[in-house]
Short mmCIF file of C-alpha atoms and ligand atoms in Angstrom, two decimals:
data_model
loop_
_atom_site.label_atom_id
_atom_site.label_comp_id
_atom_site.label_asym_id
_atom_site.label_seq_id
_atom_site.Cartn_x
_atom_site.Cartn_y
_atom_site.Cartn_z
CA UNK A 1 -105.17 154.44 113.45
CA UNK A 2 -107.07 151.28 114.37
CA UNK A 3 -110.23 152.53 112.73
CA UNK A 4 -108.43 153.10 109.48
CA UNK A 5 -106.93 149.63 109.60
CA UNK A 6 -110.26 148.00 110.25
CA UNK A 7 -112.32 149.68 107.57
CA UNK A 8 -115.96 150.69 107.65
CA UNK A 9 -117.68 147.36 108.11
CA UNK A 10 -116.19 146.68 111.48
CA UNK A 11 -117.56 148.37 114.56
CA UNK A 12 -114.79 149.20 116.97
CA UNK A 13 -115.55 149.47 120.68
CA UNK A 14 -113.23 150.45 123.47
CA UNK A 15 -113.77 149.66 127.10
CA UNK A 16 -110.92 150.85 129.25
CA UNK A 17 -110.99 150.31 132.99
CA UNK A 18 -110.74 153.50 135.01
CA UNK A 19 -107.85 153.94 137.42
CA UNK A 20 -106.11 150.96 135.95
CA UNK A 21 -102.80 150.01 137.46
CA UNK A 22 -99.86 150.93 135.40
CA UNK A 23 -97.84 148.32 133.68
CA UNK A 24 -94.17 148.33 133.05
CA UNK A 25 -93.97 147.93 129.32
CA UNK A 26 -92.58 149.29 126.12
CA UNK A 27 -95.41 151.41 124.66
CA UNK A 28 -94.53 150.76 121.05
CA UNK A 29 -94.54 147.04 121.70
CA UNK A 30 -97.94 147.10 123.38
CA UNK A 31 -99.19 149.05 120.41
CA UNK A 32 -97.77 146.34 118.20
CA UNK A 33 -99.72 143.71 120.14
CA UNK A 34 -103.00 145.56 119.66
CA UNK A 35 -102.24 146.19 116.02
CA UNK A 36 -101.37 142.57 115.20
CA UNK A 37 -104.48 141.29 116.97
CA UNK A 38 -106.68 143.89 115.29
CA UNK A 39 -105.37 143.08 111.83
CA UNK A 40 -106.06 139.38 112.42
CA UNK A 41 -109.54 140.24 113.65
CA UNK A 42 -110.16 142.28 110.54
CA UNK A 43 -109.07 139.38 108.34
CA UNK A 44 -111.40 137.11 110.29
CA UNK A 45 -114.37 139.41 109.61
CA UNK A 46 -114.45 139.86 105.84
CA UNK A 47 -118.13 140.75 105.98
CA UNK A 48 -117.85 143.01 108.95
CA UNK A 49 -118.48 142.50 112.61
CA UNK A 50 -117.48 143.91 115.94
CA UNK A 51 -114.13 144.33 117.57
CA UNK A 52 -113.92 145.08 121.26
CA UNK A 53 -110.70 146.23 122.86
CA UNK A 54 -110.85 146.20 126.62
CA UNK A 55 -108.50 146.68 129.53
CA UNK A 56 -109.15 145.47 133.04
CA UNK A 57 -107.39 144.69 136.28
CA UNK A 58 -106.72 141.04 136.98
CA UNK A 59 -105.81 139.72 140.40
CA UNK A 60 -104.46 136.28 139.89
CA UNK A 61 -104.66 133.87 142.82
CA UNK A 62 -103.51 130.31 143.37
CA UNK A 63 -106.86 128.92 142.28
CA UNK A 64 -106.47 130.63 138.91
CA UNK A 65 -103.08 129.07 138.40
CA UNK A 66 -104.59 125.62 138.68
CA UNK A 67 -106.68 126.34 135.62
CA UNK A 68 -103.83 127.91 133.74
CA UNK A 69 -100.32 126.86 134.72
CA UNK A 70 -98.83 129.61 132.59
CA UNK A 71 -100.39 132.26 134.82
CA UNK A 72 -98.63 133.70 137.83
CA UNK A 73 -99.97 134.93 141.15
CA UNK A 74 -100.08 138.69 141.46
CA UNK A 75 -101.59 141.84 140.07
CA UNK A 76 -101.92 142.00 136.33
CA UNK A 77 -103.55 144.09 133.70
CA UNK A 78 -105.57 142.25 131.10
CA UNK A 79 -105.70 143.58 127.58
CA UNK A 80 -108.49 141.87 125.74
CA UNK A 81 -109.26 141.89 122.04
CA UNK A 82 -112.42 140.11 120.91
CA UNK A 83 -113.88 139.75 117.45
CA UNK A 84 -117.04 138.25 115.98
CA UNK A 85 -115.21 136.66 113.08
CA UNK A 86 -114.85 133.21 111.60
CA UNK A 87 -113.13 131.72 114.64
CA UNK A 88 -110.71 128.80 114.68
CA UNK A 89 -110.91 125.07 115.18
CA UNK A 90 -108.76 123.29 117.73
CA UNK A 91 -106.17 122.29 115.16
CA UNK A 92 -105.51 125.85 114.03
CA UNK A 93 -105.73 127.13 117.58
CA UNK A 94 -102.95 124.79 118.62
CA UNK A 95 -100.52 126.30 116.15
CA UNK A 96 -101.30 130.00 116.00
CA UNK A 97 -98.22 131.10 117.93
CA UNK A 98 -95.82 129.09 115.80
CA UNK A 99 -93.64 131.41 113.76
CA UNK A 100 -94.65 131.26 110.09
CA UNK A 101 -97.89 129.41 110.77
CA UNK A 102 -100.58 130.95 108.60
CA UNK A 103 -103.82 129.87 107.01
CA UNK A 104 -103.74 132.84 104.68
CA UNK A 105 -102.90 132.70 100.99
CA UNK A 106 -99.37 133.09 99.82
CA UNK A 107 -98.55 136.77 99.87
CA UNK A 108 -101.31 137.58 102.37
CA UNK A 109 -99.81 136.52 105.66
CA UNK A 110 -96.35 135.59 106.86
CA UNK A 111 -97.54 133.95 110.07
CA UNK A 112 -95.45 136.19 112.27
CA UNK A 113 -98.20 138.34 113.75
CA UNK A 114 -99.05 136.14 116.70
CA UNK A 115 -95.51 134.85 117.16
CA UNK A 116 -94.57 138.47 117.71
CA UNK A 117 -97.45 139.02 120.12
CA UNK A 118 -96.31 135.94 122.00
CA UNK A 119 -92.70 137.08 122.08
CA UNK A 120 -93.53 140.56 123.32
CA UNK A 121 -95.83 139.18 126.00
CA UNK A 122 -93.16 136.76 127.22
CA UNK A 123 -90.62 139.51 127.25
CA UNK A 124 -92.87 141.44 129.59
CA UNK A 125 -93.31 138.38 131.81
CA UNK A 126 -96.92 137.94 130.84
CA UNK A 127 -99.04 135.26 129.20
CA UNK A 128 -101.81 134.87 126.66
CA UNK A 129 -105.19 133.17 126.84
CA UNK A 130 -107.23 132.50 123.72
CA UNK A 131 -110.69 131.17 123.20
CA UNK A 132 -112.30 130.74 119.85
CA UNK A 133 -115.34 129.18 118.35
CA UNK A 134 -115.78 128.46 114.67
CA UNK A 135 -118.33 130.81 113.19
CA UNK A 136 -118.64 132.88 116.36
CA UNK A 137 -115.41 134.68 116.97
CA UNK A 138 -112.16 134.81 118.83
CA UNK A 139 -111.09 136.33 122.11
CA UNK A 140 -107.48 137.06 122.99
CA UNK A 141 -106.47 138.06 126.50
CA UNK A 142 -102.99 139.35 127.14
CA UNK A 143 -101.94 139.50 130.79
CA UNK A 144 -99.14 141.88 131.66
CA UNK A 145 -97.76 142.37 135.16
CA UNK A 146 -98.84 145.51 136.97
CA UNK A 147 -95.81 147.49 137.89
CA UNK A 148 -94.87 146.97 141.48
CA UNK A 149 -92.13 144.70 142.60
CA UNK A 150 -93.05 141.94 140.25
CA UNK A 151 -90.49 142.66 137.64
CA UNK A 152 -86.98 141.94 138.67
CA UNK A 153 -84.75 144.97 138.30
CA UNK A 154 -82.80 145.18 135.12
CA UNK A 155 -79.36 143.68 135.34
CA UNK A 156 -78.12 146.22 132.91
CA UNK A 157 -79.05 149.90 133.18
CA UNK A 158 -82.14 151.53 134.59
CA UNK A 159 -84.57 150.92 131.80
CA UNK A 160 -86.92 153.82 132.32
CA UNK A 161 -84.72 156.36 130.65
CA UNK A 162 -85.57 157.27 127.08
CA UNK A 163 -83.20 155.46 124.77
CA UNK A 164 -82.24 157.00 121.50
CA UNK A 165 -82.62 154.87 118.38
CA UNK A 166 -80.70 155.14 115.12
CA UNK A 167 -80.55 154.30 111.46
CA UNK A 168 -77.56 151.98 111.57
CA UNK A 169 -77.62 148.39 110.37
CA UNK A 170 -77.44 145.49 112.78
CA UNK A 171 -76.75 141.84 112.01
CA UNK A 172 -78.60 139.66 114.52
CA UNK A 173 -77.38 136.11 114.98
CA UNK A 174 -79.50 134.00 117.30
CA UNK A 175 -80.53 130.38 116.95
CA UNK A 176 -83.78 130.71 118.88
CA UNK A 177 -86.30 131.80 116.26
CA UNK A 178 -88.66 133.57 118.63
CA UNK A 179 -85.97 135.55 120.31
CA UNK A 180 -84.43 136.44 116.98
CA UNK A 181 -87.73 137.75 115.73
CA UNK A 182 -88.29 139.69 118.88
CA UNK A 183 -84.83 141.20 118.79
CA UNK A 184 -85.48 142.25 115.24
CA UNK A 185 -88.78 143.85 116.22
CA UNK A 186 -87.20 145.77 119.05
CA UNK A 187 -84.39 147.07 116.90
CA UNK A 188 -86.76 148.04 114.10
CA UNK A 189 -88.95 149.86 116.60
CA UNK A 190 -85.89 151.94 117.37
CA UNK A 191 -85.27 152.67 113.71
CA UNK A 192 -82.43 150.28 112.95
CA UNK A 193 -82.11 148.16 109.84
CA UNK A 194 -81.77 144.48 110.61
CA UNK A 195 -80.26 141.45 108.92
CA UNK A 196 -80.60 138.13 110.65
CA UNK A 197 -79.09 134.69 110.72
CA UNK A 198 -79.91 131.62 112.79
CA UNK A 199 -76.32 130.38 112.89
CA UNK A 200 -72.80 131.63 112.47
CA UNK A 201 -72.73 129.91 109.10
CA UNK A 202 -75.79 131.81 107.97
CA UNK A 203 -74.23 135.05 109.10
CA UNK A 204 -71.04 134.29 107.20
CA UNK A 205 -73.06 133.61 104.08
CA UNK A 206 -74.78 136.96 104.37
CA UNK A 207 -71.66 138.87 105.25
CA UNK A 208 -69.83 139.29 101.91
CA UNK A 209 -72.82 141.00 100.34
CA UNK A 210 -73.62 143.29 103.24
CA UNK A 211 -70.32 143.83 105.03
CA UNK A 212 -70.27 147.46 103.93
CA UNK A 213 -73.61 148.31 105.51
CA UNK A 214 -73.43 146.32 108.72
CA UNK A 215 -72.37 148.50 111.65
CA UNK A 216 -72.96 146.15 114.50
CA UNK A 217 -73.04 142.42 115.09
CA UNK A 218 -75.44 141.28 117.81
CA UNK A 219 -74.77 137.62 118.41
CA UNK A 220 -75.60 134.89 120.84
CA UNK A 221 -72.37 133.61 122.34
CA UNK A 222 -73.36 130.00 122.61
CA UNK A 223 -74.84 128.45 119.52
CA UNK A 224 -75.63 124.80 119.05
CA UNK A 225 -73.97 124.33 115.67
CA UNK A 226 -70.67 125.29 114.17
CA UNK A 227 -68.87 128.39 115.28
CA UNK A 228 -69.64 130.31 118.44
CA UNK A 229 -70.73 133.93 118.47
CA UNK A 230 -67.33 134.86 119.74
CA UNK A 231 -65.53 133.14 116.88
CA UNK A 232 -67.92 134.77 114.45
CA UNK A 233 -67.15 138.19 115.90
CA UNK A 234 -63.41 137.62 115.62
CA UNK A 235 -63.71 136.48 112.04
CA UNK A 236 -65.78 139.44 110.95
CA UNK A 237 -63.64 141.94 112.84
CA UNK A 238 -60.58 140.78 110.95
CA UNK A 239 -62.34 141.83 107.75
CA UNK A 240 -63.92 144.93 109.24
CA UNK A 241 -62.07 146.11 112.34
CA UNK A 242 -64.51 148.95 113.01
CA UNK A 243 -67.43 146.51 113.31
CA UNK A 244 -69.10 146.88 116.71
CA UNK A 245 -70.06 143.72 118.53
CA UNK A 246 -72.53 142.81 121.25
CA UNK A 247 -72.44 139.24 122.52
CA UNK A 248 -75.46 137.97 124.42
CA UNK A 249 -75.56 135.08 126.81
CA UNK A 250 -77.57 133.69 129.68
CA UNK A 251 -74.52 132.91 131.75
CA UNK A 252 -74.03 135.94 133.92
CA UNK A 253 -70.89 134.98 135.80
CA UNK A 254 -69.10 134.29 132.59
CA UNK A 255 -70.30 137.60 131.19
CA UNK A 256 -69.35 139.66 134.19
CA UNK A 257 -65.80 138.44 133.91
CA UNK A 258 -65.57 139.05 130.20
CA UNK A 259 -66.88 142.59 130.27
CA UNK A 260 -63.90 143.61 132.36
CA UNK A 261 -61.27 142.97 129.75
CA UNK A 262 -63.25 143.16 126.54
CA UNK A 263 -61.55 144.86 123.63
CA UNK A 264 -62.90 148.24 122.51
CA UNK A 265 -66.10 148.01 120.50
CA UNK A 266 -67.17 144.73 122.06
CA UNK A 267 -69.82 144.40 124.73
CA UNK A 268 -71.72 141.72 126.52
CA UNK A 269 -75.40 141.72 127.25
CA UNK A 270 -77.05 139.31 129.60
CA UNK A 271 -80.15 137.40 128.55
CA UNK A 272 -82.99 137.82 129.09
CA UNK A 273 -82.89 141.52 128.35
CA UNK A 274 -85.56 144.17 128.32
CA UNK A 275 -86.23 146.05 125.10
CA UNK A 276 -84.79 149.25 126.52
CA UNK A 277 -81.69 147.49 127.78
CA UNK A 278 -81.06 146.07 124.35
CA UNK A 279 -81.66 149.44 122.69
CA UNK A 280 -79.36 151.12 125.18
CA UNK A 281 -76.57 148.59 124.71
CA UNK A 282 -76.82 148.93 120.93
CA UNK A 283 -76.80 152.72 121.05
CA UNK A 284 -73.90 152.90 123.46
CA UNK A 285 -71.88 150.36 121.56
CA UNK A 286 -72.42 152.20 118.26
CA UNK A 287 -71.50 155.51 119.85
CA UNK A 288 -68.37 154.18 121.48
N1 LIG B 301 -108.82 136.70 115.27
C1 LIG B 301 -108.63 135.59 114.56
N2 LIG B 301 -109.69 134.89 114.07
C2 LIG B 301 -109.50 133.76 113.34
N3 LIG B 301 -108.30 133.24 113.07
C3 LIG B 301 -107.22 133.87 113.51
C4 LIG B 301 -107.32 135.08 114.29
N4 LIG B 301 -106.08 135.48 114.62
C5 LIG B 301 -105.23 134.58 114.08
N5 LIG B 301 -105.90 133.62 113.41
C6 LIG B 301 -105.30 132.47 112.72
O1 LIG B 301 -103.98 132.33 113.15
C7 LIG B 301 -103.07 132.35 112.04
C8 LIG B 301 -101.77 132.98 112.47
O2 LIG B 301 -101.93 134.37 112.75
P1 LIG B 301 -100.69 135.34 112.61
O3 LIG B 301 -101.12 136.71 112.93
O4 LIG B 301 -99.55 134.77 113.39
O5 LIG B 301 -100.29 135.21 111.09
P2 LIG B 301 -101.05 135.78 109.82
O6 LIG B 301 -102.10 136.75 110.23
O7 LIG B 301 -101.50 134.61 109.03
O8 LIG B 301 -99.90 136.52 109.05
P3 LIG B 301 -99.20 137.92 109.48
O9 LIG B 301 -99.80 138.35 110.79
O10 LIG B 301 -97.74 137.61 109.60
O11 LIG B 301 -99.52 138.83 108.37
C9 LIG B 301 -103.81 133.09 110.97
O12 LIG B 301 -103.36 132.74 109.68
C10 LIG B 301 -105.26 132.64 111.22
O13 LIG B 301 -105.49 131.37 110.67
MG1 LIG B 302 -101.61 138.30 111.54
#
């Protein structure tokens, strides 16, 4: 698949470490990381070049952390993607993970590729290192924790079961742009259709036109402006009583209490959540 994406002028090389530790990750999301990086590399090498995809073990110690405060001590797996393309200057480099930042022409890039890579990496408790030199090329390194005890157990359900997806439509309301994008990506990976809004007001604007199609509302409970996720859910359920609702929040105590006497069709999901936990909550709520 990569080869086809890259075209004939780009030489693709793989270098996978033998006996690599396993990582605890969503395979489709890791694939998405490689794909987004490879597509960028292709765009950076209009006259051809070389792309090297490599995996290696990385033991991160305290000394390493001093160089990169984002890193964490422990055993990691490094996924590296290096191209011999046009490279980036410091100014571009400083903004590449911003959602919607692009240097490509209108219609060519949306600027979400690396924001997604960043989001997925964060979700897996990893980090990214980039080096680039104008005219020489760019090297991305994605560090993902090796699976041992480094990942805290899911607060929801065991995440290693295979979760069924679906074709239903979900309205995602979340004020944090990165998380909203990520949530969308996860749900789309599982086959769902997604509408999104940054605020309750945005969701309400979207609602009249799409009320018919929307099966589930996935909303942050606490939002900075206007109505809360809870108020939004109540409003929409008056118009469409069969609408399923999942409220997300980072406040676990609050959530634990609320799940006990939640009305039918309404669930609570604690943030941060793993992709599988989200997919599971959505599936279960829809099937209720
Ligand atoms: N391998 C690379 N070499 C040179 N520049 C890059 C590379 N990867 C990313 N960039 C720069 O970072 C910007 C942001 O990349 P990102 O993938 O987020 O968005 P995009 O490729 O412009 O659009 P999209 O991925 O949404 O189609 C790019 O527009 C480009 O300027
Ligand atoms: Mg891109």
